[in-house]
XYZ file of C-alpha atoms in Angstrom:
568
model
C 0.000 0.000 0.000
C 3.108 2.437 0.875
C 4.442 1.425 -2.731
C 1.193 2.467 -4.253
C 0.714 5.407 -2.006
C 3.971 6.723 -3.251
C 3.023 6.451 -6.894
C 2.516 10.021 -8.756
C -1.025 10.826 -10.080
C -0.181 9.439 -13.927
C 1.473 6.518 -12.720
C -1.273 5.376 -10.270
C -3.837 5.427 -13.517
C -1.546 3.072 -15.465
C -1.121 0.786 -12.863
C -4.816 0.423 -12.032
C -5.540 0.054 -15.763
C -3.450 -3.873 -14.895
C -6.597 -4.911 -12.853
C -8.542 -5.335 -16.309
C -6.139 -8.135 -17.166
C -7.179 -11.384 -15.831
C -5.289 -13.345 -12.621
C -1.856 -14.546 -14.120
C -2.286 -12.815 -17.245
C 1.027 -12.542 -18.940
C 0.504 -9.259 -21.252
C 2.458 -8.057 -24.135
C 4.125 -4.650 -23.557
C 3.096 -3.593 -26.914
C -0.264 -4.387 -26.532
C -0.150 -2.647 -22.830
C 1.734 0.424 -24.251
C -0.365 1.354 -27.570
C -3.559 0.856 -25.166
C -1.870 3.520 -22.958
C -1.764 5.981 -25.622
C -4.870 5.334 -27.297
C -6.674 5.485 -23.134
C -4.455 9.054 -23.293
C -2.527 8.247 -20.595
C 0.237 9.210 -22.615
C 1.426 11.993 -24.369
C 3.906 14.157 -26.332
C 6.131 15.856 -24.032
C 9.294 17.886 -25.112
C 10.458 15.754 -27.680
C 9.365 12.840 -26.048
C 6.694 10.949 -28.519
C 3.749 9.234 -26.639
C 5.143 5.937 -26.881
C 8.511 7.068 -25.575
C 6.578 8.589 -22.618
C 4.679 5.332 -22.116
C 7.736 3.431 -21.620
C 9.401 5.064 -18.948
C 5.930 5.037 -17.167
C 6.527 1.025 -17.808
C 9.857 1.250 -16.463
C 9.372 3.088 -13.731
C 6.302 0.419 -12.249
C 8.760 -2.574 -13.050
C 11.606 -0.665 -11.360
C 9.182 0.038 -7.905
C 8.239 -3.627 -8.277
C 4.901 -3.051 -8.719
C 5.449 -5.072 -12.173
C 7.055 -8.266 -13.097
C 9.081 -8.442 -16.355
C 9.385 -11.066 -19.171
C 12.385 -10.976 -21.276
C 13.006 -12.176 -24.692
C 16.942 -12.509 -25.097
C 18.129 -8.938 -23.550
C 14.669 -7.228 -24.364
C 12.025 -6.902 -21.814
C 8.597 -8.367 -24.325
C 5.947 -9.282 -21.749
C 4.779 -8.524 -17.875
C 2.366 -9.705 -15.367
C 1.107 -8.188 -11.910
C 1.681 -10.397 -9.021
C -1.389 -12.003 -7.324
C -0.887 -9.908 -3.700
C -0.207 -6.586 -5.772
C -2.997 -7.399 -8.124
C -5.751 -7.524 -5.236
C -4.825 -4.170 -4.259
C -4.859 -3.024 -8.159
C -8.195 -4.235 -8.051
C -9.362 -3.136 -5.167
C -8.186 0.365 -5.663
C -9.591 0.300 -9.126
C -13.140 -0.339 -7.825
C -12.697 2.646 -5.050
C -12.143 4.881 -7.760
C -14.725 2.932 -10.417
C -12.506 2.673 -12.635
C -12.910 -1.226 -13.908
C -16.213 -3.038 -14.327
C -14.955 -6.605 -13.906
C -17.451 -9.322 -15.234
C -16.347 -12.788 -13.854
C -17.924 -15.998 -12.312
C -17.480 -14.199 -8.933
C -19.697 -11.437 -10.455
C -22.775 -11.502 -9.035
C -24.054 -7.258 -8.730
C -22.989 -4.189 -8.417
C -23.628 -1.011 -6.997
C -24.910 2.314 -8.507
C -21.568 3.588 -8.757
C -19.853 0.936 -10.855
C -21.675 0.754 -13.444
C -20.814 3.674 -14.334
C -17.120 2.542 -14.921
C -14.623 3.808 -17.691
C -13.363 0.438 -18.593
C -14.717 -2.713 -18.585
C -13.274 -6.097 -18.378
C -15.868 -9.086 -19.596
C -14.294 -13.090 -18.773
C -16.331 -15.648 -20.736
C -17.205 -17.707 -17.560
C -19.314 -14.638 -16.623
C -22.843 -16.531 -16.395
C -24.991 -13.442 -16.930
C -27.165 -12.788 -20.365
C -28.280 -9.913 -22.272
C -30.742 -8.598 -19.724
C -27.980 -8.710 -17.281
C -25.215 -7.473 -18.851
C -26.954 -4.279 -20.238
C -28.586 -3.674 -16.131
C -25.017 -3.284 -15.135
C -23.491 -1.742 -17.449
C -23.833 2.110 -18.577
C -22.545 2.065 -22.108
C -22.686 5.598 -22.824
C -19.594 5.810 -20.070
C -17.378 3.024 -21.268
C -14.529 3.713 -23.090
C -12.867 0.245 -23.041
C -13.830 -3.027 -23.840
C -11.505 -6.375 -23.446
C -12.303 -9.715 -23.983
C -11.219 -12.761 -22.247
C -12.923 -15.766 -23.743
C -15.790 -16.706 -25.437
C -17.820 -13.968 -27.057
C -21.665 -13.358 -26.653
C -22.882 -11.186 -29.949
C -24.421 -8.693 -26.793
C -21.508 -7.585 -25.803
C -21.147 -4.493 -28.164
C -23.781 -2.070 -28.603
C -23.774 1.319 -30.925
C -24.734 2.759 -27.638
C -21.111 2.650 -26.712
C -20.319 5.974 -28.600
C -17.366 7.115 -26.514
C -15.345 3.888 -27.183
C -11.907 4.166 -27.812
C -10.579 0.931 -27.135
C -11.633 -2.439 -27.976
C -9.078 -5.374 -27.397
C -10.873 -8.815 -28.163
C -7.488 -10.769 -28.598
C -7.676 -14.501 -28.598
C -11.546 -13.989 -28.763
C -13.601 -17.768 -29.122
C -16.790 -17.797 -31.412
C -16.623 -14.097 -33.082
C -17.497 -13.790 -37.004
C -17.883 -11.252 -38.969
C -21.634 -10.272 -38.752
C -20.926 -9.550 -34.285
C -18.605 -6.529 -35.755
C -21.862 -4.981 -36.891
C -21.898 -2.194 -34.568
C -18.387 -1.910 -34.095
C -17.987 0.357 -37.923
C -20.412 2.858 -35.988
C -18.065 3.521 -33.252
C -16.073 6.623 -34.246
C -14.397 7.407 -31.511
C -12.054 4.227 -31.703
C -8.455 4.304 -31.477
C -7.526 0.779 -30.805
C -8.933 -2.109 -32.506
C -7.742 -5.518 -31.803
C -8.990 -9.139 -33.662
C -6.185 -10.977 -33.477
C -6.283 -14.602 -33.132
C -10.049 -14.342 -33.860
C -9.732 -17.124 -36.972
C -13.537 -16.769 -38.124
C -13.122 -13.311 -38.684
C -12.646 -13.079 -42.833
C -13.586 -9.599 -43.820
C -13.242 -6.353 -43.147
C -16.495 -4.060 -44.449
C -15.686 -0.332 -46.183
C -17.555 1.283 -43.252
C -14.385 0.552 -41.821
C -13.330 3.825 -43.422
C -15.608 5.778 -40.431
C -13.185 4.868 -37.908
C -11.340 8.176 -38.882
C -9.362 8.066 -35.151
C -8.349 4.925 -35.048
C -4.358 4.488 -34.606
C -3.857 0.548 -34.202
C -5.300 -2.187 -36.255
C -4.646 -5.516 -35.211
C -5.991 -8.354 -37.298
C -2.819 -11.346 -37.246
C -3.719 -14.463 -36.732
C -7.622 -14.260 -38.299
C -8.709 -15.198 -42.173
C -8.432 -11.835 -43.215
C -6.499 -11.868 -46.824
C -7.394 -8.799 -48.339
C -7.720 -5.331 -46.920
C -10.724 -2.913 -48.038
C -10.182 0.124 -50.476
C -11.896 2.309 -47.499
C -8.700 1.551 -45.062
C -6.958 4.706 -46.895
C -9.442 6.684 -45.115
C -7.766 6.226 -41.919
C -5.448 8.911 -41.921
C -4.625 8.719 -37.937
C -3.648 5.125 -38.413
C -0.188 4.375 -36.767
C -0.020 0.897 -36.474
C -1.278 -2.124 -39.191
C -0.492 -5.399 -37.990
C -1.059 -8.543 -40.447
C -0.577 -11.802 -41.337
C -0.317 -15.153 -39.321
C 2.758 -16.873 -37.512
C 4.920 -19.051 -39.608
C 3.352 -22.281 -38.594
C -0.111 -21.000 -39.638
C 1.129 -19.172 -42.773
C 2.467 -22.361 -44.993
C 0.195 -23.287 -47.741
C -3.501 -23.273 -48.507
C -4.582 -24.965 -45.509
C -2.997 -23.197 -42.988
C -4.460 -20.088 -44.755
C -8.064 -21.169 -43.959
C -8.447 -23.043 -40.695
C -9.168 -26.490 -41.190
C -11.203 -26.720 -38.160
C -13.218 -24.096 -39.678
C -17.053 -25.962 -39.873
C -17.300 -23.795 -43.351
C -14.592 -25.699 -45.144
C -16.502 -28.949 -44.691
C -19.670 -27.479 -46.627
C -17.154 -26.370 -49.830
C -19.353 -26.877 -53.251
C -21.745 -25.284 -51.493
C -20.306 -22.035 -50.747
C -21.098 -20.376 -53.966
C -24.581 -21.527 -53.969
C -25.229 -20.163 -50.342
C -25.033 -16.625 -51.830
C -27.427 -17.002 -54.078
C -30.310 -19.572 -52.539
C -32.684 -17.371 -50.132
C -32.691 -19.562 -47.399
C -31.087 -19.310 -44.146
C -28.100 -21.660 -43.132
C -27.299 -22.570 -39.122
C -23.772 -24.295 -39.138
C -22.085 -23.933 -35.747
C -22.931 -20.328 -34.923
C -22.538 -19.046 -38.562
C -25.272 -17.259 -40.239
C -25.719 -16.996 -43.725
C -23.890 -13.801 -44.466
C -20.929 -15.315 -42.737
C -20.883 -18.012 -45.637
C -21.450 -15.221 -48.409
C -18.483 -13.741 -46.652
C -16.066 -16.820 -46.606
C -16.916 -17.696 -50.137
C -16.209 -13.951 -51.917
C -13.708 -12.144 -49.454
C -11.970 -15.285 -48.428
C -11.926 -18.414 -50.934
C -12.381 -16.624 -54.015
C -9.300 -13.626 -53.280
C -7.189 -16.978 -52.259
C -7.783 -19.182 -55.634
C -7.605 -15.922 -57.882
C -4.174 -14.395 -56.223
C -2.786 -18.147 -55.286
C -2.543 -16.744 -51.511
C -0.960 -19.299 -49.754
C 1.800 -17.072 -47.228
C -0.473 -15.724 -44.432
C -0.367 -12.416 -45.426
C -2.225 -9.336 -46.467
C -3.219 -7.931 -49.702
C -2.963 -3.778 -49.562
C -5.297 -2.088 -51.936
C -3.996 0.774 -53.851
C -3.658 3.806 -52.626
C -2.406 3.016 -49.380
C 0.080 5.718 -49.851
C -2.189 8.062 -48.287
C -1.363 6.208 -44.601
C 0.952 9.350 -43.911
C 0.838 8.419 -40.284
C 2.145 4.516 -40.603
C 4.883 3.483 -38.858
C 4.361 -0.165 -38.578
C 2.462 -1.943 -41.523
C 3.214 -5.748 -41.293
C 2.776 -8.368 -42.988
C 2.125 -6.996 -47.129
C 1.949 -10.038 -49.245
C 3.195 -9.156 -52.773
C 2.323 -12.252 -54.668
C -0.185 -10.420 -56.929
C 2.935 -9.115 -59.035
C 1.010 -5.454 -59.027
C 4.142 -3.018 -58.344
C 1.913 -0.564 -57.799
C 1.491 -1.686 -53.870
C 5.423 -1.378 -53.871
C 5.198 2.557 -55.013
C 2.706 2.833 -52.682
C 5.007 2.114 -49.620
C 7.991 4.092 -51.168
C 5.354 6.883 -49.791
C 5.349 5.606 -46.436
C 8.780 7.765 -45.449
C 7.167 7.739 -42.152
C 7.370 3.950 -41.443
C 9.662 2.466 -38.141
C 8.392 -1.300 -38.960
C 8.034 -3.040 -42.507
C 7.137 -6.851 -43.395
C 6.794 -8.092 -46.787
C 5.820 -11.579 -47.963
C 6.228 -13.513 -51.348
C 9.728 -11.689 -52.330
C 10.703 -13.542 -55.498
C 13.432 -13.424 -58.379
C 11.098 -10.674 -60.383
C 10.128 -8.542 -57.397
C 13.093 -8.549 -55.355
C 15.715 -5.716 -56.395
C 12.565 -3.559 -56.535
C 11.644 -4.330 -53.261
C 15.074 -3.355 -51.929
C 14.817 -0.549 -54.195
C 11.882 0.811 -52.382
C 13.214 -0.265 -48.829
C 16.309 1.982 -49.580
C 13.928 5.168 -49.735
C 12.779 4.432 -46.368
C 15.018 6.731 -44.312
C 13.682 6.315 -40.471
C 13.409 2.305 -40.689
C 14.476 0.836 -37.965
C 12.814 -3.379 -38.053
C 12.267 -5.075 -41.552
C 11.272 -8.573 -42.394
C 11.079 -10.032 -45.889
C 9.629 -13.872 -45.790
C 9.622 -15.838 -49.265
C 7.259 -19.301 -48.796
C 8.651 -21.735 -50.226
C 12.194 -21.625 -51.707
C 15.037 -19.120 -52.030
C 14.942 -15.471 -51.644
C 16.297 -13.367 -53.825
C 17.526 -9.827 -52.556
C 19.488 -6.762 -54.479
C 22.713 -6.157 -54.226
C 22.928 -2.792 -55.667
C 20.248 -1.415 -52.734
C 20.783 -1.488 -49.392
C 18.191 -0.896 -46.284
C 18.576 1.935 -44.124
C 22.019 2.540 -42.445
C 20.301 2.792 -38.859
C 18.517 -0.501 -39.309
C 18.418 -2.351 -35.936
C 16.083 -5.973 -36.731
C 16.490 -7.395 -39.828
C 14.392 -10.601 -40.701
C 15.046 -12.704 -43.874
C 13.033 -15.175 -44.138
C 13.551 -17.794 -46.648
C 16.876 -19.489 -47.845
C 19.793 -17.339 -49.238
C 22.336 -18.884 -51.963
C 24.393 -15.561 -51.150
C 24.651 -13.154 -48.347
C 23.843 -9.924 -49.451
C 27.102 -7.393 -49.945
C 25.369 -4.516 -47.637
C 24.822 -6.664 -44.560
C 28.203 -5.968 -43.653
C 27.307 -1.859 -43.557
C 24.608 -2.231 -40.912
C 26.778 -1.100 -37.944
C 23.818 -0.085 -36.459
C 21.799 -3.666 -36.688
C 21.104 -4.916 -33.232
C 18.907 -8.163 -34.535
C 19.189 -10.781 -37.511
C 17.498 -13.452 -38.383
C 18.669 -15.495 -41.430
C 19.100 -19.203 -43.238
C 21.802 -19.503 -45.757
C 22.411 -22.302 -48.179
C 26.147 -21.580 -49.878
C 27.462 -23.601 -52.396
C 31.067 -24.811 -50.324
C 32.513 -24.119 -46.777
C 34.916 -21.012 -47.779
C 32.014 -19.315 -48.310
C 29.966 -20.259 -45.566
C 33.485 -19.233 -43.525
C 33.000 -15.886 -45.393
C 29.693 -15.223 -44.469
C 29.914 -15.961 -40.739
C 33.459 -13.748 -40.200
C 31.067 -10.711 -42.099
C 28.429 -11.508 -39.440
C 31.075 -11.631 -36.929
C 32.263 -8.216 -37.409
C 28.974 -6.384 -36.958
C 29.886 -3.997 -34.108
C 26.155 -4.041 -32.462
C 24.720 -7.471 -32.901
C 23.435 -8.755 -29.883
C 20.313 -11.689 -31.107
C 21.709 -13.843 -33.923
C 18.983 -16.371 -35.278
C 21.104 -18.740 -37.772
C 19.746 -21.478 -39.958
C 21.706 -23.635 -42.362
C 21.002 -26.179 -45.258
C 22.596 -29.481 -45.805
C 24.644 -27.539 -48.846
C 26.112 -24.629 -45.872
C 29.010 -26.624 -45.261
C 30.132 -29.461 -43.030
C 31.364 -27.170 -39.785
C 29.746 -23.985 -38.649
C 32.583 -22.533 -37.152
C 32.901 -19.125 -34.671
C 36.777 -17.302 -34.344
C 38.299 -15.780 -32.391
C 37.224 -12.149 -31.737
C 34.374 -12.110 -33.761
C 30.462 -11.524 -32.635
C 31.853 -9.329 -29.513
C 28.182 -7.945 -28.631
C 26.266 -10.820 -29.163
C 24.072 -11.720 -25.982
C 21.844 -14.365 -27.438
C 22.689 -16.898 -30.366
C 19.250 -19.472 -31.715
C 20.226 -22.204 -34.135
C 18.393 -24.666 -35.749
C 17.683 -26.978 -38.969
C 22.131 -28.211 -39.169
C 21.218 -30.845 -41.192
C 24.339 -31.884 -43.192
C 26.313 -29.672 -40.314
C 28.737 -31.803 -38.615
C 29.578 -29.625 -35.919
C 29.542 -26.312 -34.427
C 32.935 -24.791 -33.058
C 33.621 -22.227 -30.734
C 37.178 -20.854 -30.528
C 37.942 -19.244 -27.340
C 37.980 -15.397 -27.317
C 34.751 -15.994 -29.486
C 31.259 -14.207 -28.544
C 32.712 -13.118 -25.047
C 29.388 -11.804 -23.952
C 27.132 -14.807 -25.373
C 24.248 -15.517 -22.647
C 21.766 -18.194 -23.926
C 22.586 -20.598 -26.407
C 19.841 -21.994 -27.846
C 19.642 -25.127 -30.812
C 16.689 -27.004 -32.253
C 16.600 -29.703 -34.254
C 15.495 -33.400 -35.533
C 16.620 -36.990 -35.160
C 18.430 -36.622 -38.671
C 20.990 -33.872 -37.031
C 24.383 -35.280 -36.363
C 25.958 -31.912 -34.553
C 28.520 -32.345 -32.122
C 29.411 -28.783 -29.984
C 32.879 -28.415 -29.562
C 34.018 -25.273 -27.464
C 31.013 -24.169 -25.147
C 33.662 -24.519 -21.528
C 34.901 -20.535 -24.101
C 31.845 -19.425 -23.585
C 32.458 -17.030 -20.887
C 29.675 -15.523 -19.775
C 27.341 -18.412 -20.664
C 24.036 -18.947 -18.793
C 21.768 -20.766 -20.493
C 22.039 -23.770 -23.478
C 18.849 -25.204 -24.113
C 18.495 -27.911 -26.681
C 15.081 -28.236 -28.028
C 14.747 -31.940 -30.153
C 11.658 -33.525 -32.352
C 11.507 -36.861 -32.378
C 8.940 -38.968 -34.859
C 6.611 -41.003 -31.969
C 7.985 -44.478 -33.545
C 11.729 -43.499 -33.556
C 13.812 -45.971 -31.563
C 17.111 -43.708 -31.696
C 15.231 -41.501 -29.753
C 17.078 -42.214 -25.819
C 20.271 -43.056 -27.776
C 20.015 -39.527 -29.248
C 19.114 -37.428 -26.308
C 21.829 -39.344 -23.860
C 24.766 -38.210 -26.350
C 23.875 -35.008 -26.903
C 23.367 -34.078 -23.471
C 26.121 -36.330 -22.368
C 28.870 -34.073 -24.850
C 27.461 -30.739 -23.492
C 27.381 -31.534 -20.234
C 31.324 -32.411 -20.260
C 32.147 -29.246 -22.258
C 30.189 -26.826 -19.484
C 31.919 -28.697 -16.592
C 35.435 -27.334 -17.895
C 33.598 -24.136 -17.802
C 34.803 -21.462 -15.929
C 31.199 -20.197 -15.180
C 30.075 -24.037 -14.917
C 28.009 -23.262 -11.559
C 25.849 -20.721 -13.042
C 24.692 -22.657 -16.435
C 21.626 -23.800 -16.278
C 21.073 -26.432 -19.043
C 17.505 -27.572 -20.642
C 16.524 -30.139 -22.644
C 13.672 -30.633 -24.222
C 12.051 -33.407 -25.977
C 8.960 -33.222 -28.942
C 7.501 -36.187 -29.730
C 5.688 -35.520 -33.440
C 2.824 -38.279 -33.579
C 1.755 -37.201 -37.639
C-alpha cells in the first residue's frame, strides 16, 4: 500500500488500468503500451513521442516492483502483476470505479460501478443480455476487453465514446458480431487478433477516422478494403499469421473451420434465399467466406499468411508499422505505394521472389527512419538486391527464406542490433566468409542462424568475432557436422539456444569458451515411432554436459533439454 501510495497521479492510472487483465495474465508490452496511448494516458512531451513517454511510465512500475518483467533474449517483451499486488490493483480500481470486472465471482454491483470507464468481460461470466446491459452504462465506457468466449451482446452502438476495444484470442466471433463496431467513431484501438472466423473487413471501416492501431494477425483476413486509406490517424497495421499457420492453402483457412466442410456449397449459399445454421454461422458469414476469403485466395494463389494492400495506401501518412504486405499479386503498384510511407519504423513483406526482389530493396532503400524489416519468401530461395541497401540505422532485420548468397550490404549495418537469417552456400569457404562478415557487426546482440545441408560441413565461430552478441538461436544443421567455438569468441554470449530433428548429427565443440554463458537449451523432435530416440538425447546431453563442466562459469549454467515427440 506504501508502494502504491507513493506512486505520482499518472502513474497510479496506469497501474490500475493492470486490474482489467485477468489473474496470471502474462501481457504483451506492446499491446499494454499502444492501449496507454490510445486510453491518453500518454502523451507528447518535449520531444518525447507518446510511446517514448509510455515506456518510462513502464519502467518506472517494473523498477518500484509493482510489475514483473518477461524478457526475450536482452529485451524486456511481456509482464504480469503479481497475485498480492494485483488484489490491491483491483481493489483500488473499484474505489475509484474505474474497472467493471465481469467474472464468475460477479454476481451485482452497486450504482456507482456501473458507471465505470473500462470494462473487463471473462467468458465464464454466467450473466445474459438482460444482465449485462442492467449493469453496465454504455454511454460511459470507453474500453472493452475480452477474455474468452464472445456473446454477440456484448457491443452495442450505444457505446459511442469507445476508444478501445481489445478482443485478442476472442472464441466464437465472425464477422456479422462486428456490426456495430464500424459505428463507433471514436475508436483508437482495434484488436482481432487470433479471432480465426473473422474473414472480412467491411468499407464502413473507413468511419473509424481516429483509429491508430489495427490488429488483425492471426484471423482469415487476406485482403484489406479500399476504405482503409481513409484512416489517416492510423499508426499501427499489424497482419498476417505466424509461420506455422502461414504455410500453404490450408494453414491459410483453418481447417477446423465448420465452413470448409460445406465447400461446393459455398457459392450456392449466396445465391439460394434460405437461411443456413452451421455452428454459430449465419448466412452472411458463408457469403463472406466464399467472396472475401476463398475466391481472393484461388484468384491471387494466396498461400503465405499475409495481407493484400489495396492501392492507394500511400495516403497512410501516419504509418509506422504496416506488417505483414503479401506481394504475390505481381502489381508493383502496392510497392510505389510504400515508397510513400517515409514515415514507417516497422516493414514486413511476404512472397519476395526473383522478379520482385531488387525492386523491393529498391523501395526499402527510400525508407530513411526504418528501424525493423522482415522479408519472408514461402517456399524456396529469396532473392535480394545487391545494388540497394536498407537503411544505415537498421536495428532488426528478418530474412526469411533461404539465401544462396549473403547480401554485400549486410556488412554496412553497424547499427543492426537483430538478424534473423538461413543460408544455403554452395562450399565451406564461403559459408566461412559469411559468418566472419556476421562476426564483425559492431552491435549485434540476437543472432537467429539457420543452415542447409549444402552450408558446409562445420559452422565454425573465431576468435574475436560476434563481440556484442548476448543471445545466439540455431536450428535446422542438417548436413552440419559440428559447431565450433574458438575461445575469445562471442565473449558476452548468454543463452545458447539449438533445435533440431533426429536426422541432425551436430557435435558442440568449445562451449567450456563461452564465458559468460548462462543458459544452453536444446530443443529436439523426435517422430513417436523413432527408436534412436534415448540413444540420441543421452549423447547429446552427455557431450554438453562435459564441455560446461570445464567451464569457468560451470556453476551458473543452467542447461535444458527438451524433448517433442511428433505423432503425424
Amino acid at each position: 500500500m506504501k508502494s502504491y501510495d507513493g506512486l505520482p497521479y499518472h502513474l497510479k492510472a496506469c497501474f490500475l488500468y493492470l486490474s482489467i487483465f485477468p489473474e496470471d495474465y502474462e501481457l504483451g508490452i506492446k499491446r499494454l503500451l499502444r492501449r496507454w496511448i490510445a486510453e491518453g494516458y500518454s502523451s507528447v512531451v518535449c520531444n518525447q513521442s507518446a510511446l517514448e513517454m509510455a515506456n518510462s511510465y513502464l519502467m518506472e512500475l517494473i523498477g518500484r516492483s509493482m510489475l514483473l518483467s518477461f524478457y526475450g533474449g536482452k529485451k524486456i517483451v511481456s509482464c504480469q502483476v503479481h497475485d498480492l499486488i494485483r488484489e490491491i490493483c483491483i481493489s483500488k480500481a473499484m474505489e475509484e470505479n474505474l474497472v467493471l470486472r465481469l467474472d464468475e465471482s460477479c454476481s451485482s454491483l452497486n450504482t456507482k460501478q456501473r458507471t465505470s470507464r473500462h470494462l473487463s468481460i471473462n467468458g465464464n461470466w454466467q450473466g445474459d443480455k438482460i444482465k449485462f446491459e442492467s449493469m453496465v452504462d454504455m454511454a460511459r465506457v470507453r474500453s472493452v476487453t475480452m477474455f474468452g468466449k464472445w456473446r454477440p451482446y456484448f457491443i452495442s452502438d450505444k457505446m459511442r465514446m469507445l476508444r478501445v476495444l481489445d478482443l485478442e484470442g476472442t472464441t466464437g466471433l465472425v464477422d456479422h458480431h462486428l456490426e456495430h463496431v464500424w459505428k463507433l467513431l471514436h475508436l483508437r484501438y482495434l484488436s482481432l487478433k487470433g479471432c480465426r472466423d473473422i474473414y472480412h473487413l467491411p468499407d464502413s471501416l473507413g468511419n473509424l477516422a481516429q483509429l491508430e492501431t489495427l490488429d488483425i494477425r492471426s484471423t482469415s483476413i487476406v485482403m484489406l478494403p479500399k476504405a482503409i486509406t481513409k484512416l489517416g490517424k492510423l499508426q499501427y497495421l499489424h497482419a498476417g499469421a505466424k509461420r506455422e499457420h502461414a504455410v500453404g492453402w490450408r494453414y491459410t483457412l483453418d481447417r477446423s473451420c465448420p465452413l470448409l466442410t460445406i465447400g461446393p456449397q459455398l457459392c450456392a449459399a449466396c445465391c439460394v434465399p434460405q437461411l443456413l445454421d452451421i455452428d454459430g454461422f449465419n448466412r452472411r458469414d458463408v457469403c463472406t467466406f466464399a467472396c472475401c476469403a476463398v475466391i481472393p485466395c484461388i484468384i491471387k494463389k494466396l498461400n503465405h499468411g499475409g495481407v493484400m494492400l489495396p492501392r492507394g495506401s500511400r495516403k497512410l501518412k501516419a504509418l509506422q508499422t504496416l506488417r505483414d504486405v503479401d506481394l504475390v499479386s505481381g502489381d508493383n503498384s502496392i510497392l510505389h505505394d510504400i515508397k510513400r510511407l517515409t514515415g514507417l519504423r516497422k516493414l514486413g513483406l511476404m512472397s519476395i521472389t526473383k522478379e520482385n526482389g531488387p525492386e523491393v530493396f529498391s523501395v526499402v532503400s527510400h525508407l530513411s527512419h526504418l528501424q525493423t524489416l522482415m522479408v519472408k519468401s514461402y517456399p524456396g530461395f529469396l532473392y535480394l538486391g545487391d545494388t540497394c541497401s536498407p537503411p544505415k540505422d537498421l536495428h532488426s532485420l528478418k530474412l526469411r527464406g533461404t539465401m544462396e548468397k549473403l547480401p554485400g550490404w549486410i556488412k554496412e549495418l553497424h547499427n543492426l542490433v537483430k538478424l534473423e537469417l538461413s543460408l544455403q552456400l554452395s562450399c565451406q569457404s564461403e559459408h566461412d566468409a559469411a559468418i566472419q562478415v556476421l562476426g564483425n557487426l559492431p552491435n549485434l546482440s540476437f543472432l537467429c542462424l539457420q543452415a542447409s545441408p549444402s552450408a558446409g560441413k562445420e559452422l565454425h565461430f573465431r576468435s574475436e568475432t560476434f563481440g556484442s552478441l548476448g543471445v545466439l538461436k540455431l536450428g535446422s544443421l542438417l548436413g552440419t557436422d559440428s559447431v565450433r567455438f574458438e575461445q575469445g569468441a562471442m565473449p558476452k554470449l548468454e543463452q545458447l539456444k539449438y533445435w533440431g530433428t533426429r536426422r541432425d548429427e551436430t557435435v558442440f565443440s568449445g562451449l567450456e569458451f563461452l564465458s559468460s554463458i548462462k543458459t544452453v537449451v536444446v530443443d529436439l523432435e523426435f517422430r513417436a515411432d523413432s527408436d534412436q530416440r534415448h540413444g540420441v538425447i543421452e549423447r547429446v546431453k552427455k557431450q554438453i554436459q562435459e564441455q560446461l563442466a570445464l567451464n569457468t562459469n560451470a556453476d551458473k549454467v543452467i542447461l535444458k533439454l527438451d524433448v517433442k515427440v511428433n505423432t503425424f
